[in-house]
Coordinates of N, CA and C in Angstrom, one line a residue:
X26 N 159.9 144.9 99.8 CA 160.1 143.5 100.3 C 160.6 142.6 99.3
X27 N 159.8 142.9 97.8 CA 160.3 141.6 97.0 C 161.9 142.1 96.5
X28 N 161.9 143.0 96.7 CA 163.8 143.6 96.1 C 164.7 142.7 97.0
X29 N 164.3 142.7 98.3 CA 165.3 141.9 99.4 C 165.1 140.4 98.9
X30 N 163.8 139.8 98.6 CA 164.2 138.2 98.2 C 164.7 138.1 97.1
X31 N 164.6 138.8 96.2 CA 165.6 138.9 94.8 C 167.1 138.8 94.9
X32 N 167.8 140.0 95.8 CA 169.0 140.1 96.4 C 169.5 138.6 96.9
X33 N 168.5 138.5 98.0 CA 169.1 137.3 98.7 C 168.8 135.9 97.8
X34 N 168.2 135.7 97.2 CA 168.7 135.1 96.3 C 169.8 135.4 95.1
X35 N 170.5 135.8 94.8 CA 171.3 136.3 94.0 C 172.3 135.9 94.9
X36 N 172.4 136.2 95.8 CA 173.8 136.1 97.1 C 174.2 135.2 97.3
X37 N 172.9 134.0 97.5 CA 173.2 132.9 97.6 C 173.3 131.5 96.3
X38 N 172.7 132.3 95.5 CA 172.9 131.7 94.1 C 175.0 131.9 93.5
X39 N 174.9 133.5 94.0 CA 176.3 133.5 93.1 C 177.4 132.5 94.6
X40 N 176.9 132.7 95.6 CA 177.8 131.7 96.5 C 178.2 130.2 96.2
X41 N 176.9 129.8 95.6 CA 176.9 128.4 95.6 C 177.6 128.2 94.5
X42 N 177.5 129.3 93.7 CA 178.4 129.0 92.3 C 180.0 129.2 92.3
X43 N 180.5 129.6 93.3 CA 181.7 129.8 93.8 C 182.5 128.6 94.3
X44 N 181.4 128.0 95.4 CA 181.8 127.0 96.1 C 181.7 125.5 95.2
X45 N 180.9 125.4 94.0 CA 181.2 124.7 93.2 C 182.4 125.0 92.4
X46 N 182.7 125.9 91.6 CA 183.9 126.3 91.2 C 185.0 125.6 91.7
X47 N 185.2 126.2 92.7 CA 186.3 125.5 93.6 C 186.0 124.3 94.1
X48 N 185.3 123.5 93.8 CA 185.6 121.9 94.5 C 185.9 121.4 93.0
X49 N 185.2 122.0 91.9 CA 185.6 121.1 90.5 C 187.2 121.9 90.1
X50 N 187.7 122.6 90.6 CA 189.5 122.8 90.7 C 189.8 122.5 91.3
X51 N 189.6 121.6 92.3 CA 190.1 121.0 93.5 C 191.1 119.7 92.6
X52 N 192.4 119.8 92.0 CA 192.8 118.5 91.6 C 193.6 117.5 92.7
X53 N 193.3 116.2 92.8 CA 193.8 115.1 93.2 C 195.1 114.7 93.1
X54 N 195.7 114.3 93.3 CA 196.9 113.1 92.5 C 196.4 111.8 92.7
X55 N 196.9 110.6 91.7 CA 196.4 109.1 91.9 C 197.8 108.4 92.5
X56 N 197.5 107.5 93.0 CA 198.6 107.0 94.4 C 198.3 105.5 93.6
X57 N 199.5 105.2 93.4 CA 199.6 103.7 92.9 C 200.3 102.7 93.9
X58 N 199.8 101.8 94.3 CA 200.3 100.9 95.3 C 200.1 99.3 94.3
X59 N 201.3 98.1 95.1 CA 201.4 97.1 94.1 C 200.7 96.5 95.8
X60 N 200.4 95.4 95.1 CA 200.0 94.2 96.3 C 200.6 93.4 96.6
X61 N 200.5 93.2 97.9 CA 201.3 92.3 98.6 C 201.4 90.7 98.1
X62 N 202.2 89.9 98.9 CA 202.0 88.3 98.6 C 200.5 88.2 98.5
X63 N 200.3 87.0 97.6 CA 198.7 86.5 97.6 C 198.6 85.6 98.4
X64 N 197.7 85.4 99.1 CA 197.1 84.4 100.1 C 196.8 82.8 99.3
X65 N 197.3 81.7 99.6 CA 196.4 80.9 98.7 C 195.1 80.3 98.5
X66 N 194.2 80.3 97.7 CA 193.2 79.8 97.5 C 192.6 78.9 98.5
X67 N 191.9 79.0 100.0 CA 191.3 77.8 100.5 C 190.7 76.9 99.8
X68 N 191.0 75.4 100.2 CA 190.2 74.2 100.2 C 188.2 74.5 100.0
X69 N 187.4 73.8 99.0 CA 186.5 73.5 99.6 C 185.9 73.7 101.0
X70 N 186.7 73.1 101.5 CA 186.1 72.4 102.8 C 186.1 74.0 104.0
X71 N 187.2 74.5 103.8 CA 187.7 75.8 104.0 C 186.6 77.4 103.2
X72 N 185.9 77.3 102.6 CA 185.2 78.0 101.8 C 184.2 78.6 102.9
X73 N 184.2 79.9 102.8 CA 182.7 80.6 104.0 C 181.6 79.9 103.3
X74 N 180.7 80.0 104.4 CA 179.2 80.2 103.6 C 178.6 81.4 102.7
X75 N 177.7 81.0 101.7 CA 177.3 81.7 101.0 C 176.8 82.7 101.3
X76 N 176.5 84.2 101.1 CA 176.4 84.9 102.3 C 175.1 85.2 102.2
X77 N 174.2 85.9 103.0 CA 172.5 85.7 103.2 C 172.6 86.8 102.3
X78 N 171.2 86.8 101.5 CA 170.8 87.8 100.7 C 170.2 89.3 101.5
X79 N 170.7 90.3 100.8 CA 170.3 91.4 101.7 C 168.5 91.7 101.7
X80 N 168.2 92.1 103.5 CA 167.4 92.6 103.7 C 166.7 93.9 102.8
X81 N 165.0 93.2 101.8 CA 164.6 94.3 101.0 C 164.3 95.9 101.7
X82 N 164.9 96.6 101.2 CA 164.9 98.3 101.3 C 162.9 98.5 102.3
X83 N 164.1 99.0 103.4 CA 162.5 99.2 104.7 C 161.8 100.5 103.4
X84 N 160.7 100.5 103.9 CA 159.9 101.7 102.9 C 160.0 102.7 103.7
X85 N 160.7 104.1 103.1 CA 161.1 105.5 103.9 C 160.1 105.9 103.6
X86 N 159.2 106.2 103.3 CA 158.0 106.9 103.3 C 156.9 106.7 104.5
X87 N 157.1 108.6 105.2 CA 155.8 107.9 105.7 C 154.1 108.0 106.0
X88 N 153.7 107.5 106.8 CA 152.0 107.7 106.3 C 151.4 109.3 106.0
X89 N 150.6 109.2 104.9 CA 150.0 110.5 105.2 C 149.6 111.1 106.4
X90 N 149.7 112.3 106.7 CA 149.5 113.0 108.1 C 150.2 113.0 109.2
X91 N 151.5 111.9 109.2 CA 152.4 111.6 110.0 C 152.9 113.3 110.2
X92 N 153.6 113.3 111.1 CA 154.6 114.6 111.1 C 155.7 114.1 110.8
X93 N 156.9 114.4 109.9 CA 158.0 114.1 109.8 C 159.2 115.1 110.0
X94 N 160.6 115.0 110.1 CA 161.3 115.6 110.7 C 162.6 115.6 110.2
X95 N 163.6 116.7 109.7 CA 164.8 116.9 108.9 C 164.9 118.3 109.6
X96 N 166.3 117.7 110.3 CA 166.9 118.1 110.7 C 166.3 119.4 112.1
X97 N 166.2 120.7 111.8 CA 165.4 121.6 113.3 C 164.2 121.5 112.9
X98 N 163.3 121.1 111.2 CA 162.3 121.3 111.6 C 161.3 120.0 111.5
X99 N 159.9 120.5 111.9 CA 158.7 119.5 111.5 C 158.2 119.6 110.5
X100 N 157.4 118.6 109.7 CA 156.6 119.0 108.8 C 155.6 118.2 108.7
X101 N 154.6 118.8 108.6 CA 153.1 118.2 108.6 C 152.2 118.6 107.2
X102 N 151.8 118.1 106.4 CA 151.1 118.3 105.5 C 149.4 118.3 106.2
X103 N 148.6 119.4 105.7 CA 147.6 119.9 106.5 C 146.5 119.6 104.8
X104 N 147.0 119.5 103.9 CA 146.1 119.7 102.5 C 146.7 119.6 101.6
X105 N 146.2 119.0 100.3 CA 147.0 119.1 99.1 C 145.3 119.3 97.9
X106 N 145.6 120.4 97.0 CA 145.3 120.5 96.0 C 145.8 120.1 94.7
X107 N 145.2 119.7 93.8 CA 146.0 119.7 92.9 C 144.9 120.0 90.9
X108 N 144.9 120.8 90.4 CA 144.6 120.9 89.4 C 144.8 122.6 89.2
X109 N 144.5 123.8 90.0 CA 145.1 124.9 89.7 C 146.0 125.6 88.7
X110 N 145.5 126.3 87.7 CA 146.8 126.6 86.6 C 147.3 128.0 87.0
X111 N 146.7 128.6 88.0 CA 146.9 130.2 88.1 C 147.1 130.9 89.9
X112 N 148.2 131.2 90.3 CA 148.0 131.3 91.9 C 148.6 132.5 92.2
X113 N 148.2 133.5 93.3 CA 148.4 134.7 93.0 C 147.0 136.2 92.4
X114 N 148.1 137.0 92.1 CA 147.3 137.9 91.5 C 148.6 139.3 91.3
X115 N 147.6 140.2 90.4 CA 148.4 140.7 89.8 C 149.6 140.7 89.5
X116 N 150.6 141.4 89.9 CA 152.4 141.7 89.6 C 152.6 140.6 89.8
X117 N 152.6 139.2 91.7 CA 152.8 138.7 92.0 C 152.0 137.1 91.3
X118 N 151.5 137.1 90.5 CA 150.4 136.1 89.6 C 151.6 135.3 89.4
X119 N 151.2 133.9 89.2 CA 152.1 133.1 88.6 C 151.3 132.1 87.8
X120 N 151.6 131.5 86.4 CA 151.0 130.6 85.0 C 151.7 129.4 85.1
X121 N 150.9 128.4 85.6 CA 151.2 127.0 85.7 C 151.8 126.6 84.3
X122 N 153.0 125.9 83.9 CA 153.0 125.4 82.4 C 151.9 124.3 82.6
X123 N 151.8 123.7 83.3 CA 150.5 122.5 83.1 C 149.9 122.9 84.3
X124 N 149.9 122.4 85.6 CA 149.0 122.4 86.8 C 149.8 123.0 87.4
X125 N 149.1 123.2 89.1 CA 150.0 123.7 90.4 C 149.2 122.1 91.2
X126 N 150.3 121.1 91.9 CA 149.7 120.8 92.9 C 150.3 121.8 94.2
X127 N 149.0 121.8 94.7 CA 149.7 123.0 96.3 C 149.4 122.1 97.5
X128 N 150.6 122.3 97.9 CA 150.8 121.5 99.4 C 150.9 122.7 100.5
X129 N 149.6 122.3 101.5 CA 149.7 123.0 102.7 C 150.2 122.4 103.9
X130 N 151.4 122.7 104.2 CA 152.1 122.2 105.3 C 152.7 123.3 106.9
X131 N 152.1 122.9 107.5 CA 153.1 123.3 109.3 C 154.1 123.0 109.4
X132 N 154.9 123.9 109.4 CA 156.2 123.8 110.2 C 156.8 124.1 111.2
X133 N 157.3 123.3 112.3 CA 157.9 124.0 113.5 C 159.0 124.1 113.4
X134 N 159.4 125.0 114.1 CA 161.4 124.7 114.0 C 161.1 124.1 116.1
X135 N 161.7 122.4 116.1 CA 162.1 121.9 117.0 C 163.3 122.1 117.6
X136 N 164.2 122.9 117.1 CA 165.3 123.2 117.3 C 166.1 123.7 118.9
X137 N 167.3 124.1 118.7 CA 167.8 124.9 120.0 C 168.0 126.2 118.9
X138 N 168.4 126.1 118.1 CA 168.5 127.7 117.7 C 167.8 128.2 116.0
X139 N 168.1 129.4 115.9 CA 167.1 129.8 114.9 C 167.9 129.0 113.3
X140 N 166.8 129.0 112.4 CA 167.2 128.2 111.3 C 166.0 128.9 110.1
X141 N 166.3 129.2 108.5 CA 165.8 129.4 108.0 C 164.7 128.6 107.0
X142 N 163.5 128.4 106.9 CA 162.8 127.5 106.0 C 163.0 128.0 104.5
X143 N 163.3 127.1 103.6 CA 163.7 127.9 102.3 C 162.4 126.2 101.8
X144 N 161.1 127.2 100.7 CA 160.2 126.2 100.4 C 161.3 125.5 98.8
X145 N 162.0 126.6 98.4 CA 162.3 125.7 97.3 C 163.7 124.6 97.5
X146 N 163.6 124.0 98.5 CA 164.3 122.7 99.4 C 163.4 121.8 98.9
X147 N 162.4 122.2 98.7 CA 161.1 120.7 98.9 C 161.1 120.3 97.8
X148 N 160.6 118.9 97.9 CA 160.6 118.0 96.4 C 159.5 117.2 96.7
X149 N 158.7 117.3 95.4 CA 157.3 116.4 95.3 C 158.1 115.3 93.8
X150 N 157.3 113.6 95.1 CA 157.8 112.9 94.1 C 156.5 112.4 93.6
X151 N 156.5 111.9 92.4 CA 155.0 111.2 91.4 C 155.1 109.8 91.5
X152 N 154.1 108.6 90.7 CA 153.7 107.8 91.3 C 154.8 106.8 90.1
X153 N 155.6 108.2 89.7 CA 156.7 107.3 88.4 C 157.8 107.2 89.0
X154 N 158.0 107.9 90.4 CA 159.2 108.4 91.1 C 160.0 109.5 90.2
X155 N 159.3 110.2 89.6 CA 160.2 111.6 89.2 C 160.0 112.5 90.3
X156 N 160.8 112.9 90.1 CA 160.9 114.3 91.3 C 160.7 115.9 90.6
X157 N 160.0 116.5 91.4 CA 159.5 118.0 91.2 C 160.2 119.0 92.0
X158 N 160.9 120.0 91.6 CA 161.4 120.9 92.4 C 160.2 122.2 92.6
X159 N 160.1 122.5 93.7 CA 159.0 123.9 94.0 C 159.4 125.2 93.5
X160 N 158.2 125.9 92.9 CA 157.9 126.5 92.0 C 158.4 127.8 93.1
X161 N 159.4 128.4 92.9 CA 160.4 129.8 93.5 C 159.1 130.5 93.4
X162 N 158.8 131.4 92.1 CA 157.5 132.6 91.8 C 156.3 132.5 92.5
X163 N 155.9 131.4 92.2 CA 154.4 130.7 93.1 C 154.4 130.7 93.9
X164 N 155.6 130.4 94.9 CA 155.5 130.3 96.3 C 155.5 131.7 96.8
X165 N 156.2 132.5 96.4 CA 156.2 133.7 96.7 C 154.9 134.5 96.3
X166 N 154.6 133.9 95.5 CA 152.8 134.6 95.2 C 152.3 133.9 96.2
X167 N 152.1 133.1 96.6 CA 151.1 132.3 97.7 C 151.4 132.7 99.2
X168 N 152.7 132.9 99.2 CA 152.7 133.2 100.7 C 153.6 134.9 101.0
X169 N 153.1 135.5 102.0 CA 153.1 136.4 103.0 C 154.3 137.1 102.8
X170 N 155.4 136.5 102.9 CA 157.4 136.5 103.4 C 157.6 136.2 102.2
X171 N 157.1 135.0 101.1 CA 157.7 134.8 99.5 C 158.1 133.5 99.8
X172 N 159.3 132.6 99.7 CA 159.4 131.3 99.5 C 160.1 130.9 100.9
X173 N 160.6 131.9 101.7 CA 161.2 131.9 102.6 C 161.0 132.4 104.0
X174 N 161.5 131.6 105.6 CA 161.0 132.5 106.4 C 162.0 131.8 107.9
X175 N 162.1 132.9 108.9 CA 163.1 132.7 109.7 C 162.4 132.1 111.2
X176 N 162.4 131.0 111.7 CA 162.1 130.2 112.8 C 162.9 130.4 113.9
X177 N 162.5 130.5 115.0 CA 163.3 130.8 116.6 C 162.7 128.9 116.5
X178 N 163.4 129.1 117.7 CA 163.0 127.6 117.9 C 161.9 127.6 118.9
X179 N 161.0 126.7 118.2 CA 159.3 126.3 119.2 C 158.5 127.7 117.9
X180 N 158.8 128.0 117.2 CA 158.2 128.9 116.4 C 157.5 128.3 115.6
X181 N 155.9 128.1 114.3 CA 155.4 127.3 113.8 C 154.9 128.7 112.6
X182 N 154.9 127.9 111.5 CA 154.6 128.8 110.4 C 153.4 128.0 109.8
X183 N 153.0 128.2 109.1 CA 152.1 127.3 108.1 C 151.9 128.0 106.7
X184 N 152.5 127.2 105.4 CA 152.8 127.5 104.6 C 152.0 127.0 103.1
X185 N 152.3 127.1 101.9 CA 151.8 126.5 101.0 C 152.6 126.3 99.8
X186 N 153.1 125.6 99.6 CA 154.6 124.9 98.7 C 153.2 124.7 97.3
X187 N 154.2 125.2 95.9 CA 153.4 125.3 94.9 C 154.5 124.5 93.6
X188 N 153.7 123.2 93.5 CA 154.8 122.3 92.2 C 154.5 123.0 90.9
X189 N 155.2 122.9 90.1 CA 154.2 123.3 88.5 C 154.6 121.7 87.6
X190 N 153.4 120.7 87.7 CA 153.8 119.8 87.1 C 153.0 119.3 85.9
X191 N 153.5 118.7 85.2 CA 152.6 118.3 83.4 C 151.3 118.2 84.5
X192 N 149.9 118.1 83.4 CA 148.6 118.0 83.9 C 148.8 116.2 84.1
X193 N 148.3 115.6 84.8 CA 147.8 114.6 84.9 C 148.4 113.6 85.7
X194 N 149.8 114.5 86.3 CA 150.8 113.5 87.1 C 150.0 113.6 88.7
X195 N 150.2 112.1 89.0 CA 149.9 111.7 90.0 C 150.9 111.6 91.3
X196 N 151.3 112.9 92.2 CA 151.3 112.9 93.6 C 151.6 112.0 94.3
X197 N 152.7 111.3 95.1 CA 152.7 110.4 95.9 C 153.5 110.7 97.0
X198 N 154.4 111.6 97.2 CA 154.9 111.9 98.8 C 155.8 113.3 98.6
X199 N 156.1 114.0 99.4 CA 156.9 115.0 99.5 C 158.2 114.5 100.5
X200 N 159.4 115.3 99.8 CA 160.8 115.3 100.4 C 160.9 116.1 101.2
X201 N 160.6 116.4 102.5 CA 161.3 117.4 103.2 C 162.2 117.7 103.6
X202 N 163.3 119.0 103.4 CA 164.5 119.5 103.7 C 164.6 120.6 104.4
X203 N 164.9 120.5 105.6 CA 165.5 121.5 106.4 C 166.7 122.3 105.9
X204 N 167.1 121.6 105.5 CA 168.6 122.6 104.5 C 168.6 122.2 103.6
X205 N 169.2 123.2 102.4 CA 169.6 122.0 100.9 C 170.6 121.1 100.8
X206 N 171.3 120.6 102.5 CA 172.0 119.9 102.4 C 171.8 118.6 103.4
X207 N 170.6 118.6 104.1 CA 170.1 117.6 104.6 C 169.5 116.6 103.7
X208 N 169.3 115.3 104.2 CA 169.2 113.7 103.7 C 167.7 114.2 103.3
X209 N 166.7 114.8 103.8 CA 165.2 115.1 103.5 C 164.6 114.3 104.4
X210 N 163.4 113.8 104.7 CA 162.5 113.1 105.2 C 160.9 113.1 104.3
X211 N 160.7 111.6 103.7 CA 159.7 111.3 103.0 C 158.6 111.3 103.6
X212 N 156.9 111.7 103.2 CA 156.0 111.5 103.5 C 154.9 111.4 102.4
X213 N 154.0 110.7 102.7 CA 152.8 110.3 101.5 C 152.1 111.7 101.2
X214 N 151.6 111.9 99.9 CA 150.8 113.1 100.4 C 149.1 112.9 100.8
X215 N 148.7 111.4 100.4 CA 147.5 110.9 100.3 C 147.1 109.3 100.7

């Protein structure tokens, strides 16, 4: 079983490295245009109003235990640990460089058709706003299938996403991604 998530990552590792490739040889040309007559400067009296200051940034995050939602699937945080240096066992064992916080989350796929959960999409942000990418090895020691798993739609998994972050960082919401190319959807973890 673990030969196949090794492969399939590899496949999709050297893909993505392809598809970068070719967008950074993608060259452009630059298009020079002159400008037209100038308009003349309005009057005073003629002058818009100053324009209203923008509306402060709504807060994307949402409450702990909310269900939140990107793109087919749900996600629900069910628990979070956090001090663990060791998860796993034998072959499949994984060594925190500092901690594991582990996030136990439900997932449904609300979808119309089937879509795959990939855990290392997820991002744990701290209370500095750094961002944590999920621990590929750990997750696959912690769960069943490895970091990854395939949803029909109305199908529900429940999972455990594993960070490896310095000791003493403080936790404040998870990014959820349905794809690695969806916007994500924020939630608190506490």
């Amino acid at each position: 079983m673990w030969v196949w998530i090794v492969i399939g990552t590899l496949v999709l590792s050297c893909g993505g490295c392809v598809g970068l490739v070719g967008l950074a040889s993608n060259t452009s040309s630059t298009k020079t245009t002159t400008a037209g007559p100038v308009a003349a400067k309005p009057s005073p009296s003629e002058q818009p109003a100053a324009p209203t200051p923008a509306a402060p940034p709504k807060n994307d995050v949402a409450p702990a235990g909310s269900a939140v939602r990107d793109g087919q699937f749900e996600f629900v945080i069910t628990n979070v640990e956090q001090g663990t240096t060791r998860v796993g066992g034998g072959f499949w064992g994984e060594e925190a460089k500092g901690e594991f916080v582990l996030v136990s989350v439900d997932i449904s796929n609300v979808g119309k058709r089937a879509q795959t959960y990939f855990g290392s999409n997820q991002v744990l942000i701290d209370d500095q706003n750094r961002e944590f990418e999920a621990s590929f090895s750990a997750n696959a020691a912690l769960n069943d299938y490895g970091s990854h798993e395939d949803l029909n739609p109305g199908h529900k998994v429940s999972v455990v996403i594993a960070f490896d972050v310095p000791v003493g960082v403080v936790p404040v919401a998870i990014e959820f991604h349905g794809s690695m190319f969806s916007g994500g959807a924020k939630v608190a973890v506490r």
